[in-house]
């Protein structure tokens, strides 16, 4: 059984949503990133999305962009990713990777699947790869029992929701709003509508991302979603407090939030 | 390279593609093209694709666009024979397709008029665009003014500083210019920022992408709006010489002017199609934009194509004296034409381009855009290989007014403390 199936089954048993935390590999540098992903795994993140810093992150807002730039400036190499993945696993959370497509393509799709599985990774979120273009990845992922996590958006038609859900394994990334990553004051209503529409076509776990930054938002989303994804707020906490204190504190609050929803 | 039919964007693909780059449902040129975009944009791309297909067969749309070409842009523009320049090209007969004479000074207007009309048809009220040196930004601001639409142009901070006059031109036309500070703060980052705006505001905003790259349907649609260049040129050369040319040349930044002139000749297997990329300071220096010389297949800005990238798939910075050539990727249909050998791609250094710039200016009284000077340099090179009796068409994609400052510094004509030319976009 894939680690993602296990963690969602466990959350269901506990009657709560999962907390999915995002941090980039290599940020602020190679070793500090390993410490940071370990910290959020220890502080209550059920799933940790390890991001691949990329030169052209067109789905990301200013916080994640700046982090990617710094990671690259500090010498991030793609292979460093797998150390972060292994660290998450070691700390007891389920690691998945989030990557724009070109770095994976360049690394080699089959090779990536092999190395991700070997490091203990459970799947890949692909912000700029839609299932229409996803056949090579889907094939490689299935052979290694890796999750294929595509996004659905408020603009997705019903037909595309069904097609995308069909291509997903592990969970579905439900983009709460139209736009890029980053904190927003309100995410609730659009996300709820999209969750309802997606629920019509699938039994897979549905996790809401884009704009969630606070415990209250986590609680609100947890009331109707299987998982709550937090990225930019965690990256900002790490940026502002390299001691990891703020990062641990925010993760603990969010973990409370998903238990109150 | 016989029987090459126009690559259909909707061609279904065999399973025998090179590994890594997959088949897709739409918008493929061989293994290149496709749609590598956030799901949130798919609905808008589908809407755009439907609108452009409907417009192609809508006589009213075609009539309105044709009238704009005639009365606003000033089409058809001439095909000018340049015999004194031809002496520098091995004595070949050289003809220039005069896109430089269009309103706003380059071929860019063909595309923005078409997309502007489509945007209005789709009920969009806001246009956004990216620009490098500012030519596409100026053209976009122009069409927005003409159609009474809001216009926001994203431009790398570095470029806004080096092209301050073009920023002023856009603002005079009523557009808002937003400097982009992220990444290398040049064209590729301006495209990223425009994509972010689009994904956020797609309901009422059209992204007026300026070249034959990006996700489907942009490469096909932009090519089709520029195809009038080749259609006119083909008729004009037949009228002038009674025969097809031996060679058609165009500069290739993103590649829109080149696709525009190549398209009408693709089925004429005897016509050699040559695209000229920016060799910058030389391929070996790493400071260039020669994607076919030194790039690898990959994905950037929504399309599978050739990309200047490192071993980890991170995009590399490009360099050219000409901002319009200074882009690390290239339109996917060019990648396809390259892969099947129907078009060939050569690189031209900054030095060669500036030499050709000077030769055309002094022999013919036509100051070309530095982008177009790359194509002229290619004509000088190939003319010297083929000699007299050869007929060539060079797409003169733009005029050089915007480049006077760069050229004056290059040739040491300004008493400036800073006569060390770094290019528009190094």
XYZ file of C-alpha atoms in Angstrom:
687
model
C 0.000 0.000 0.000
C 1.343 3.402 -0.972
C 2.176 5.697 1.941
C -0.434 8.187 0.791
C -3.226 5.628 1.037
C -2.061 4.743 4.535
C -1.934 8.304 5.790
C -5.382 9.207 4.477
C -6.816 5.972 5.898
C -5.320 6.854 9.250
C -6.673 10.406 9.145
C -10.116 9.053 8.304
C -9.901 6.749 11.284
C -9.017 9.715 13.476
C -11.878 11.694 11.968
C -9.724 14.545 10.722
C -8.080 16.036 7.675
C -4.432 15.618 6.777
C -1.952 18.466 6.993
C 0.202 18.781 3.892
C 3.183 21.109 4.284
C 5.330 22.442 1.455
C 8.972 23.458 1.623
C 11.524 23.721 -1.173
C 14.592 21.485 -1.230
C 17.820 23.410 -1.029
C 16.253 26.321 0.844
C 17.838 28.220 2.391
C 20.628 25.777 1.623
C 21.100 22.037 1.290
C 21.499 21.085 4.947
C 19.125 23.685 6.383
C 16.404 22.391 4.048
C 16.818 18.882 5.413
C 16.491 20.237 8.943
C 13.402 22.255 7.946
C 11.482 19.410 6.327
C 12.362 17.241 9.316
C 11.021 19.943 11.644
C 7.605 20.161 9.963
C 7.363 16.384 9.750
C 8.016 16.214 13.497
C 5.615 19.081 14.259
C 2.497 17.610 12.736
C 2.664 17.626 8.946
C 1.254 14.285 7.785
C 2.550 14.738 4.265
C 5.505 16.915 3.254
C 5.689 18.281 -0.258
C 9.323 18.779 -1.144
C 9.535 21.431 -3.851
C 12.107 21.456 -6.629
C 13.530 24.970 -7.014
C 13.161 25.997 -10.654
C 14.311 28.980 -12.659
C 10.844 29.696 -14.099
C 8.191 28.954 -11.463
C 5.140 30.389 -13.175
C 2.608 28.947 -10.733
C 4.326 30.497 -7.721
C 3.853 33.796 -5.977
C 6.627 36.023 -4.627
C 7.472 34.046 -1.457
C 8.142 30.727 -3.177
C 9.817 32.435 -6.149
C 12.280 34.161 -3.858
C 12.982 30.905 -2.023
C 13.639 29.089 -5.308
C 16.016 31.816 -6.417
C 17.917 31.631 -3.167
C 18.122 27.836 -3.269
C 19.513 27.961 -6.803
C 21.938 30.720 -5.881
C 23.114 28.539 -2.997
C 23.904 25.708 -5.352
C 20.832 23.463 -5.292
C 21.248 20.434 -7.509
C 18.357 18.218 -8.521
C 19.834 15.148 -6.835
C 19.769 17.008 -3.465
C 16.024 16.556 -3.613
C 16.219 12.907 -2.679
C 18.013 13.628 0.593
C 15.087 15.826 1.642
C 12.634 13.123 0.624
C 14.491 10.539 2.683
C 14.623 12.919 5.659
C 10.848 13.376 5.599
C 10.352 9.629 5.540
C 12.860 9.194 8.341
C 10.974 11.749 10.445
C 7.782 9.750 10.077
C 5.798 11.773 7.515
C 4.917 10.833 3.947
C 7.099 12.607 1.361
C 5.860 13.727 -2.024
C 7.680 15.945 -4.510
C 6.327 19.021 -6.251
C 8.149 19.869 -9.458
C 7.714 21.797 -12.631
C 8.052 19.447 -15.523
C 11.323 20.412 -17.199
C 13.634 19.389 -14.330
C 11.970 15.952 -14.214
C 12.113 15.613 -17.994
C 15.769 16.553 -17.953
C 16.583 14.121 -15.125
C 14.795 11.386 -17.042
C 11.237 10.350 -16.306
C 11.961 6.669 -15.594
C 15.089 7.483 -13.652
C 13.171 10.012 -11.573
C 10.485 7.469 -10.722
C 13.105 4.908 -9.734
C 15.089 7.320 -7.573
C 12.020 8.870 -5.967
C 10.692 5.452 -4.995
C 14.119 4.408 -3.707
C 14.272 7.509 -1.477
C 10.901 6.644 0.025
C 8.851 9.199 -1.937
C 5.157 8.499 -2.385
C 4.329 10.617 -5.408
C 4.741 13.758 -7.486
C 2.640 16.904 -7.763
C 2.968 18.489 -11.191
C 1.888 22.144 -11.360
C 2.543 22.507 -15.083
C 1.904 18.986 -16.294
C -1.714 18.175 -17.082
C -2.872 14.597 -17.641
C -3.225 15.350 -21.373
C 0.585 15.504 -21.505
C 1.206 13.105 -18.662
C 1.337 9.686 -20.248
C 5.079 8.978 -19.856
C 5.003 10.082 -16.231
C 1.845 8.184 -15.425
C 3.337 5.011 -16.877
C 6.583 5.386 -14.947
C 4.753 6.238 -11.719
C 2.376 3.270 -11.918
C 5.246 0.851 -12.295
C 6.759 2.140 -9.035
C 3.474 2.570 -7.159
C 3.997 6.325 -6.985
C 1.146 8.810 -6.671
C 0.339 10.982 -9.691
C -1.106 14.146 -8.244
C -2.540 16.534 -10.799
C -4.374 19.772 -10.070
C -7.962 20.749 -10.592
C -8.947 24.424 -10.714
C -12.144 26.438 -10.428
C -12.073 26.836 -14.219
C -11.895 23.079 -14.874
C -14.905 21.781 -16.761
C -16.794 18.786 -15.405
C -15.304 16.672 -18.171
C -11.797 17.730 -17.201
C -12.483 17.082 -13.527
C -13.434 13.512 -14.393
C -10.471 13.038 -16.724
C -8.029 14.480 -14.188
C -9.435 12.473 -11.295
C -9.050 9.365 -13.396
C -5.360 10.110 -13.927
C -4.667 10.862 -10.256
C -3.418 8.410 -7.656
C -2.800 9.255 -4.006
C -4.822 12.443 -3.831
C -6.066 15.317 -5.958
C -4.678 18.829 -5.529
C -7.677 21.147 -5.490
C -6.599 24.720 -6.289
C -8.799 26.904 -4.114
C -8.717 29.934 -6.362
C -7.525 31.056 -9.759
C -3.985 32.246 -9.324
C -0.565 31.462 -7.965
C 0.750 30.284 -4.595
C 0.707 32.700 -1.666
C -1.339 33.655 1.361
C -4.854 34.986 0.821
C -7.307 36.367 3.308
C -10.153 34.208 2.041
C -10.136 30.820 0.369
C -13.253 29.134 1.643
C -16.231 29.392 -0.696
C -14.585 28.745 -4.059
C -12.710 25.790 -2.646
C -15.861 24.285 -1.193
C -17.692 24.485 -4.499
C -14.810 22.865 -6.347
C -14.530 20.125 -3.715
C -18.211 19.366 -4.180
C -17.869 19.252 -7.961
C -14.806 17.014 -7.757
C -16.405 14.745 -5.169
C -19.067 13.943 -7.762
C -16.496 12.169 -9.918
C -14.058 10.516 -7.510
C -13.490 8.831 -4.176
C -9.848 9.898 -4.011
C -8.753 12.159 -1.146
C -9.150 15.847 -2.045
C -6.608 18.315 -0.672
C -7.060 22.055 -0.918
C -4.114 24.316 -1.666
C -3.301 27.901 -2.692
C -3.739 30.655 -0.163
C -4.044 28.743 3.108
C -1.822 30.227 5.800
C -3.531 30.219 9.213
C -4.953 27.817 11.745
C -8.422 29.289 11.235
C -8.248 28.750 7.488
C -6.977 25.212 8.063
C -9.947 24.524 10.332
C -12.364 26.007 7.827
C -10.980 23.928 4.935
C -10.682 20.772 7.054
C -14.438 20.837 7.516
C -14.952 19.787 3.897
C -11.573 18.585 2.514
C -9.476 15.475 3.161
C -6.313 17.515 3.345
C -5.127 21.079 3.795
C -2.029 22.183 1.885
C 0.097 25.018 3.262
C 3.149 26.316 1.411
C 4.054 29.988 1.257
C 3.247 30.591 4.931
C 5.684 27.862 5.985
C 8.339 29.162 3.603
C 7.897 32.653 5.070
C 8.190 31.279 8.603
C 11.441 29.570 7.680
C 12.694 32.714 5.926
C 11.954 34.929 8.929
C 13.246 32.570 11.611
C 16.100 30.290 10.544
C 16.108 28.768 14.060
C 13.018 26.788 12.912
C 11.073 27.921 15.983
C 8.438 29.814 14.017
C 8.245 26.988 11.486
C 7.575 24.406 14.187
C 5.096 26.715 15.916
C 3.085 27.388 12.760
C 3.054 23.695 11.821
C 1.739 22.783 15.283
C -1.025 25.386 14.998
C -2.018 24.159 11.558
C -2.019 20.589 12.858
C -4.466 21.699 15.533
C -6.547 23.412 12.873
C -6.991 20.269 10.770
C -8.107 18.440 13.929
C -10.806 20.999 14.679
C -12.386 21.128 11.234
C 12.977 16.707 -47.176
C 10.589 16.182 -50.007
C 6.826 16.173 -49.538
C 6.496 18.075 -46.323
C 2.964 19.031 -45.657
C 2.224 21.855 -43.310
C 2.494 20.274 -39.899
C -0.946 20.010 -38.507
C -1.313 21.163 -34.929
C -3.858 18.448 -34.453
C -1.878 15.630 -35.978
C -2.143 12.503 -33.936
C 1.116 10.977 -32.965
C 2.699 7.631 -33.318
C 3.858 5.866 -30.202
C 7.403 5.899 -31.476
C 8.357 9.283 -30.079
C 11.736 9.851 -28.501
C 11.533 9.013 -24.835
C 10.628 11.697 -22.401
C 8.543 13.966 -24.568
C 5.049 12.613 -24.824
C 2.303 12.744 -27.340
C -0.503 15.095 -26.550
C -4.020 15.624 -27.653
C -3.526 18.887 -29.462
C -1.036 21.405 -30.692
C 1.811 19.112 -31.558
C 4.421 19.662 -34.246
C 5.983 16.227 -34.246
C 7.147 15.751 -30.683
C 7.236 19.502 -30.035
C 4.596 21.943 -28.854
C 1.758 20.827 -26.617
C 0.468 22.415 -23.452
C 2.621 22.382 -20.336
C 0.500 24.715 -18.278
C -1.385 24.920 -15.000
C -4.801 23.297 -15.219
C -6.335 26.692 -14.423
C -5.358 27.940 -17.899
C -6.733 25.039 -19.898
C -10.264 26.396 -20.118
C -8.977 29.726 -21.429
C -6.717 28.014 -23.966
C -9.649 25.926 -25.158
C -11.809 29.032 -25.431
C -9.086 30.782 -27.410
C -8.642 27.786 -29.684
C -12.340 27.671 -30.421
C -12.467 31.406 -31.042
C -9.539 31.366 -33.448
C -10.910 28.390 -35.386
C -14.283 30.110 -35.680
C -12.598 33.355 -36.773
C -10.625 31.601 -39.501
C -13.848 30.663 -41.225
C -15.783 33.806 -40.303
C -15.970 36.135 -43.326
C -16.771 39.145 -41.149
C -13.693 38.607 -39.023
C -11.513 38.116 -42.078
C -12.944 41.217 -43.751
C -12.315 43.342 -40.690
C -8.756 42.050 -40.309
C -8.023 42.577 -44.001
C -9.292 46.159 -43.789
C -7.056 46.812 -40.791
C -4.063 45.368 -42.630
C -4.778 47.692 -45.548
C -5.831 50.894 -43.823
C -4.072 50.763 -40.454
C -0.925 48.696 -40.939
C -0.302 49.699 -44.541
C -0.252 46.255 -46.125
C 0.699 44.941 -48.529
C 4.194 46.197 -47.895
C 6.668 45.988 -50.788
C 9.267 43.433 -51.738
C 12.313 45.578 -52.434
C 15.252 44.379 -54.515
C 18.553 45.577 -53.047
C 21.292 45.200 -55.707
C 23.970 47.239 -53.943
C 23.522 45.110 -50.835
C 23.521 42.036 -53.098
C 27.131 42.793 -54.091
C 28.011 42.038 -50.461
C 26.106 38.792 -50.704
C 28.189 37.144 -53.398
C 26.346 38.986 -56.169
C 23.105 37.202 -55.434
C 19.751 38.817 -56.181
C 18.442 39.841 -52.765
C 14.896 40.962 -52.074
C 13.714 42.370 -48.760
C 10.207 41.762 -47.474
C 9.498 45.137 -45.926
C 7.799 44.400 -42.598
C 9.798 47.377 -41.340
C 7.355 49.635 -43.158
C 4.338 48.444 -41.157
C 2.680 50.738 -38.642
C 4.648 50.464 -35.352
C 7.741 49.462 -37.304
C 7.788 45.695 -37.369
C 5.899 42.523 -38.198
C 4.540 42.421 -34.625
C 1.433 44.390 -35.607
C 0.103 41.470 -37.717
C -0.282 39.288 -34.655
C -1.552 41.873 -32.199
C -4.316 43.021 -34.538
C -5.498 39.450 -34.994
C -5.357 38.590 -31.311
C -6.855 41.936 -30.335
C -9.895 41.300 -32.525
C -10.189 37.779 -31.107
C -9.988 39.085 -27.546
C -12.793 41.531 -28.253
C -14.834 38.744 -29.825
C -14.364 36.646 -26.668
C -15.605 39.532 -24.549
C -12.273 40.206 -22.856
C -11.718 43.775 -21.700
C -8.089 43.662 -20.661
C -4.957 42.786 -22.626
C -1.682 41.769 -21.056
C 1.594 41.237 -22.879
C 5.266 40.567 -22.292
C 8.007 42.455 -24.010
C 11.783 42.363 -24.247
C 13.055 45.429 -26.074
C 9.551 46.821 -26.243
C 8.481 46.177 -29.840
C 5.737 43.715 -28.980
C 4.777 45.839 -25.999
C 4.410 48.888 -28.222
C 2.372 46.911 -30.748
C 0.139 45.569 -27.959
C -0.342 49.024 -26.468
C -1.215 50.243 -29.950
C -3.931 47.681 -30.575
C -5.302 48.176 -27.048
C -5.605 51.896 -27.722
C -7.229 51.216 -31.077
C -9.764 48.814 -29.564
C -10.315 50.815 -26.375
C -9.045 48.099 -24.050
C -6.970 48.221 -20.888
C -3.367 47.116 -21.450
C -0.682 45.963 -19.014
C 2.786 45.149 -20.336
C 5.276 43.118 -18.297
C 8.889 43.961 -18.949
C 12.048 42.880 -17.155
C 13.479 45.623 -14.935
C 16.766 45.419 -16.827
C 14.935 45.986 -20.101
C 12.838 48.902 -18.804
C 16.041 50.680 -17.887
C 17.743 49.998 -21.207
C 14.672 50.729 -23.298
C 13.320 53.735 -21.459
C 12.071 55.342 -24.673
C 9.938 52.333 -25.544
C 8.513 52.369 -22.017
C 7.525 55.975 -22.672
C 5.993 55.008 -26.022
C 3.814 52.371 -24.349
C 2.760 54.819 -21.661
C 1.949 57.475 -24.266
C -0.339 54.887 -25.847
C -2.124 54.471 -22.527
C -0.614 51.185 -21.370
C 0.724 50.404 -17.923
C 4.254 48.998 -17.905
C 5.073 46.720 -14.971
C 8.784 46.098 -14.331
C 9.628 42.504 -13.364
C 12.395 42.033 -10.832
C 12.463 38.271 -10.467
C 14.922 35.861 -12.023
C 17.147 37.497 -14.591
C 14.678 40.414 -14.910
C 14.485 40.031 -18.688
C 12.090 38.652 -21.289
C 11.662 35.134 -19.936
C 10.785 36.511 -16.512
C 8.343 38.955 -18.081
C 6.607 35.945 -19.685
C 6.456 34.187 -16.299
C 4.868 37.248 -14.745
C 2.366 37.644 -17.580
C 1.384 33.980 -17.128
C 0.852 34.575 -13.407
C -1.361 37.558 -14.149
C -3.276 35.546 -16.722
C -3.901 32.582 -14.457
C -5.276 34.989 -11.856
C -7.385 37.218 -14.125
C -8.225 34.915 -16.995
C -11.944 35.562 -16.820
C -11.717 39.043 -18.354
C -8.095 39.121 -19.548
C -6.483 37.941 -22.756
C -2.759 37.212 -22.789
C -1.493 38.651 -26.025
C 1.581 36.460 -26.376
C 4.019 37.988 -28.831
C 5.654 35.073 -30.562
C 5.151 31.525 -31.866
C 5.822 29.869 -28.548
C 3.778 29.124 -25.436
C 1.030 26.541 -25.063
C -1.292 25.519 -27.881
C -2.954 27.342 -29.614
C -0.450 30.220 -29.435
C 2.242 28.825 -31.764
C -0.296 27.952 -34.435
C -2.413 31.059 -34.004
C 0.501 33.513 -34.023
C 1.952 31.787 -37.084
C -1.372 32.065 -38.873
C -1.664 35.773 -38.112
C 1.828 36.281 -39.578
C 1.329 33.963 -42.556
C 0.322 36.994 -44.623
C 4.040 37.879 -44.782
C 4.882 34.769 -46.767
C 1.702 34.887 -48.820
C 2.516 38.389 -50.040
C 6.215 37.629 -50.510
C 5.500 34.514 -52.574
C 3.218 36.404 -54.949
C 5.603 39.338 -55.133
C 8.686 37.261 -55.949
C 6.799 35.360 -58.635
C 5.694 38.677 -60.121
C 9.221 40.106 -59.949
C 11.265 37.152 -61.170
C 8.792 34.621 -62.502
C 10.197 31.968 -60.190
C 10.346 30.928 -56.577
C 13.418 32.071 -54.643
C 16.296 29.728 -53.922
C 16.519 30.773 -50.294
C 14.225 32.461 -47.773
C 15.910 33.837 -44.671
C 14.599 35.221 -41.409
C 15.917 35.893 -37.947
C 14.639 33.625 -35.189
C 14.217 34.932 -31.668
C 10.967 33.317 -30.612
C 10.487 32.870 -34.328
C 7.272 34.623 -35.318
C 8.506 36.582 -38.312
C 10.307 33.489 -39.560
C 7.227 31.256 -39.259
C 5.246 34.004 -40.968
C 7.443 34.051 -44.054
C 8.371 30.329 -44.063
C 4.804 29.103 -43.914
C 3.892 29.917 -47.514
C 7.029 28.166 -48.802
C 7.001 24.990 -46.699
C 5.443 22.906 -49.453
C 7.903 24.281 -52.030
C 10.586 21.688 -51.379
C 13.065 23.429 -53.682
C 13.044 26.595 -51.557
C 15.688 26.515 -48.846
C 14.434 27.953 -45.555
C 17.098 29.383 -43.271
C 16.552 30.728 -39.760
C 19.250 32.810 -38.135
C 19.705 32.660 -34.381
C 21.718 34.964 -32.187
C 25.271 33.702 -31.829
C 25.953 36.576 -29.431
C 29.612 36.713 -28.458
C 30.149 33.265 -30.001
C 28.792 29.825 -29.124
C 31.937 28.848 -27.236
C 31.575 31.814 -24.855
C 28.204 30.595 -23.617
C 26.858 34.113 -24.232
C 24.403 33.551 -27.056
C 20.849 32.552 -27.850
C 21.607 29.723 -30.281
C 19.096 27.141 -29.152
C 19.689 24.774 -32.046
C 23.463 25.053 -31.790
C 23.697 24.556 -28.069
C 20.255 23.854 -26.614
C 18.497 20.603 -25.779
C 14.904 19.471 -26.111
C 12.906 20.469 -23.066
C 9.886 22.407 -21.903
C 9.671 26.145 -21.282
C 6.720 28.517 -21.107
C 4.182 25.879 -21.963
C 5.792 24.233 -24.988
C 8.098 21.310 -25.657
C 10.891 22.729 -27.787
C 14.619 23.471 -27.740
C 15.759 25.207 -24.580
C 19.052 26.600 -23.349
C 19.300 24.739 -20.070
C 21.787 23.253 -17.649
C 22.153 19.607 -16.666
C 19.333 20.000 -14.108
C 16.843 21.527 -16.529
C 17.263 25.043 -15.158
C 16.908 27.660 -17.868
C 20.141 29.412 -18.795
C 20.411 33.121 -19.483
C 20.780 33.976 -23.132
C 22.680 36.858 -24.682
C 22.380 38.909 -27.807
C 23.130 42.472 -28.835
C 19.504 42.388 -29.977
C 16.866 42.116 -27.260
C 14.376 40.564 -29.673
C 16.709 37.617 -30.247
C 17.631 37.228 -26.601
C 15.404 34.368 -25.491
C 16.471 30.939 -24.199
C 13.749 29.030 -26.033
C 12.251 28.969 -29.527
C 8.882 28.307 -31.119
C 8.046 24.571 -31.234
C 7.275 24.564 -34.958
C 10.851 25.671 -35.606
C 12.016 22.750 -33.468
C 9.887 20.523 -35.670
C 11.120 21.998 -38.972
C 14.656 21.556 -37.634
C 14.003 17.957 -36.619
C 12.720 16.959 -40.059
C 15.344 18.986 -41.893
C 12.842 21.198 -43.697
C 14.411 24.369 -42.318
C 18.005 24.896 -41.286
C 19.201 27.105 -38.475
C 22.499 28.924 -38.350
C 23.859 31.341 -35.814
C 25.111 34.863 -36.437
C 27.312 36.655 -33.912
C 26.751 40.169 -32.629
C 29.706 41.298 -34.763
C 28.343 39.739 -37.956
C 24.878 41.176 -37.344
C 26.202 44.676 -36.711
C 28.356 44.447 -39.838
C 25.294 43.557 -41.907
C 23.362 46.336 -40.170
C 25.980 48.796 -41.376
C 26.159 47.365 -44.903
C 22.416 47.617 -45.514
C 22.251 51.107 -44.039
C 25.079 52.391 -46.235
C 24.313 50.553 -49.475
C 20.544 50.888 -49.568
C 19.483 53.676 -47.205
C 17.495 51.226 -45.064
C 18.346 50.998 -41.371
C 17.211 47.541 -40.214
C 16.299 46.364 -36.747
C 19.294 44.544 -35.256
C 17.108 41.425 -35.118
C 16.607 41.608 -38.885
C 20.316 42.316 -39.354
C 20.935 38.713 -38.264
C 18.958 37.561 -41.304
C 20.889 39.993 -43.508
C 24.159 38.573 -42.188
C 22.874 35.123 -43.075
C 22.131 36.329 -46.601
C 25.666 37.711 -46.929
C 27.096 34.374 -45.796
C 24.899 32.175 -47.966
C 25.101 34.513 -50.950
C 28.879 34.204 -50.845
C 28.526 30.414 -50.782
C 26.051 30.234 -53.655
C 27.179 33.190 -55.766
C 25.480 35.128 -58.568
C 22.375 33.625 -60.069
C 20.971 32.919 -56.621
C 17.729 34.586 -55.568
C 17.084 35.203 -51.893
C 14.309 36.789 -49.880
C 15.234 38.251 -46.509
C 12.422 39.051 -44.135
C 13.219 42.566 -42.953
C 11.131 42.088 -39.848
C 11.612 45.526 -38.357
C 13.123 48.946 -38.725
C 16.132 50.139 -36.822
C 14.847 53.344 -35.250
C 14.664 51.665 -31.866
C 18.279 50.524 -32.243
C 19.921 53.820 -33.120
C 21.285 54.267 -29.609
C 22.724 50.741 -29.447
C 24.182 51.041 -32.948
C 25.645 54.488 -32.328
C 27.443 53.160 -29.272
C 28.537 50.041 -31.122
C 30.118 52.085 -33.895
C 31.551 54.663 -31.499
C 29.423 57.539 -32.759
C 28.449 58.881 -29.349
C 30.665 60.852 -27.040
C 29.496 58.827 -24.133
C 31.234 57.662 -21.014
C 29.515 54.380 -21.646
C 30.447 53.395 -25.170
C 31.001 49.843 -24.098
C 28.066 48.133 -25.738
C 26.668 45.344 -23.623
C 23.662 44.728 -25.800
C 20.099 45.532 -24.994
C 19.683 42.577 -22.816
C 22.932 40.974 -21.836
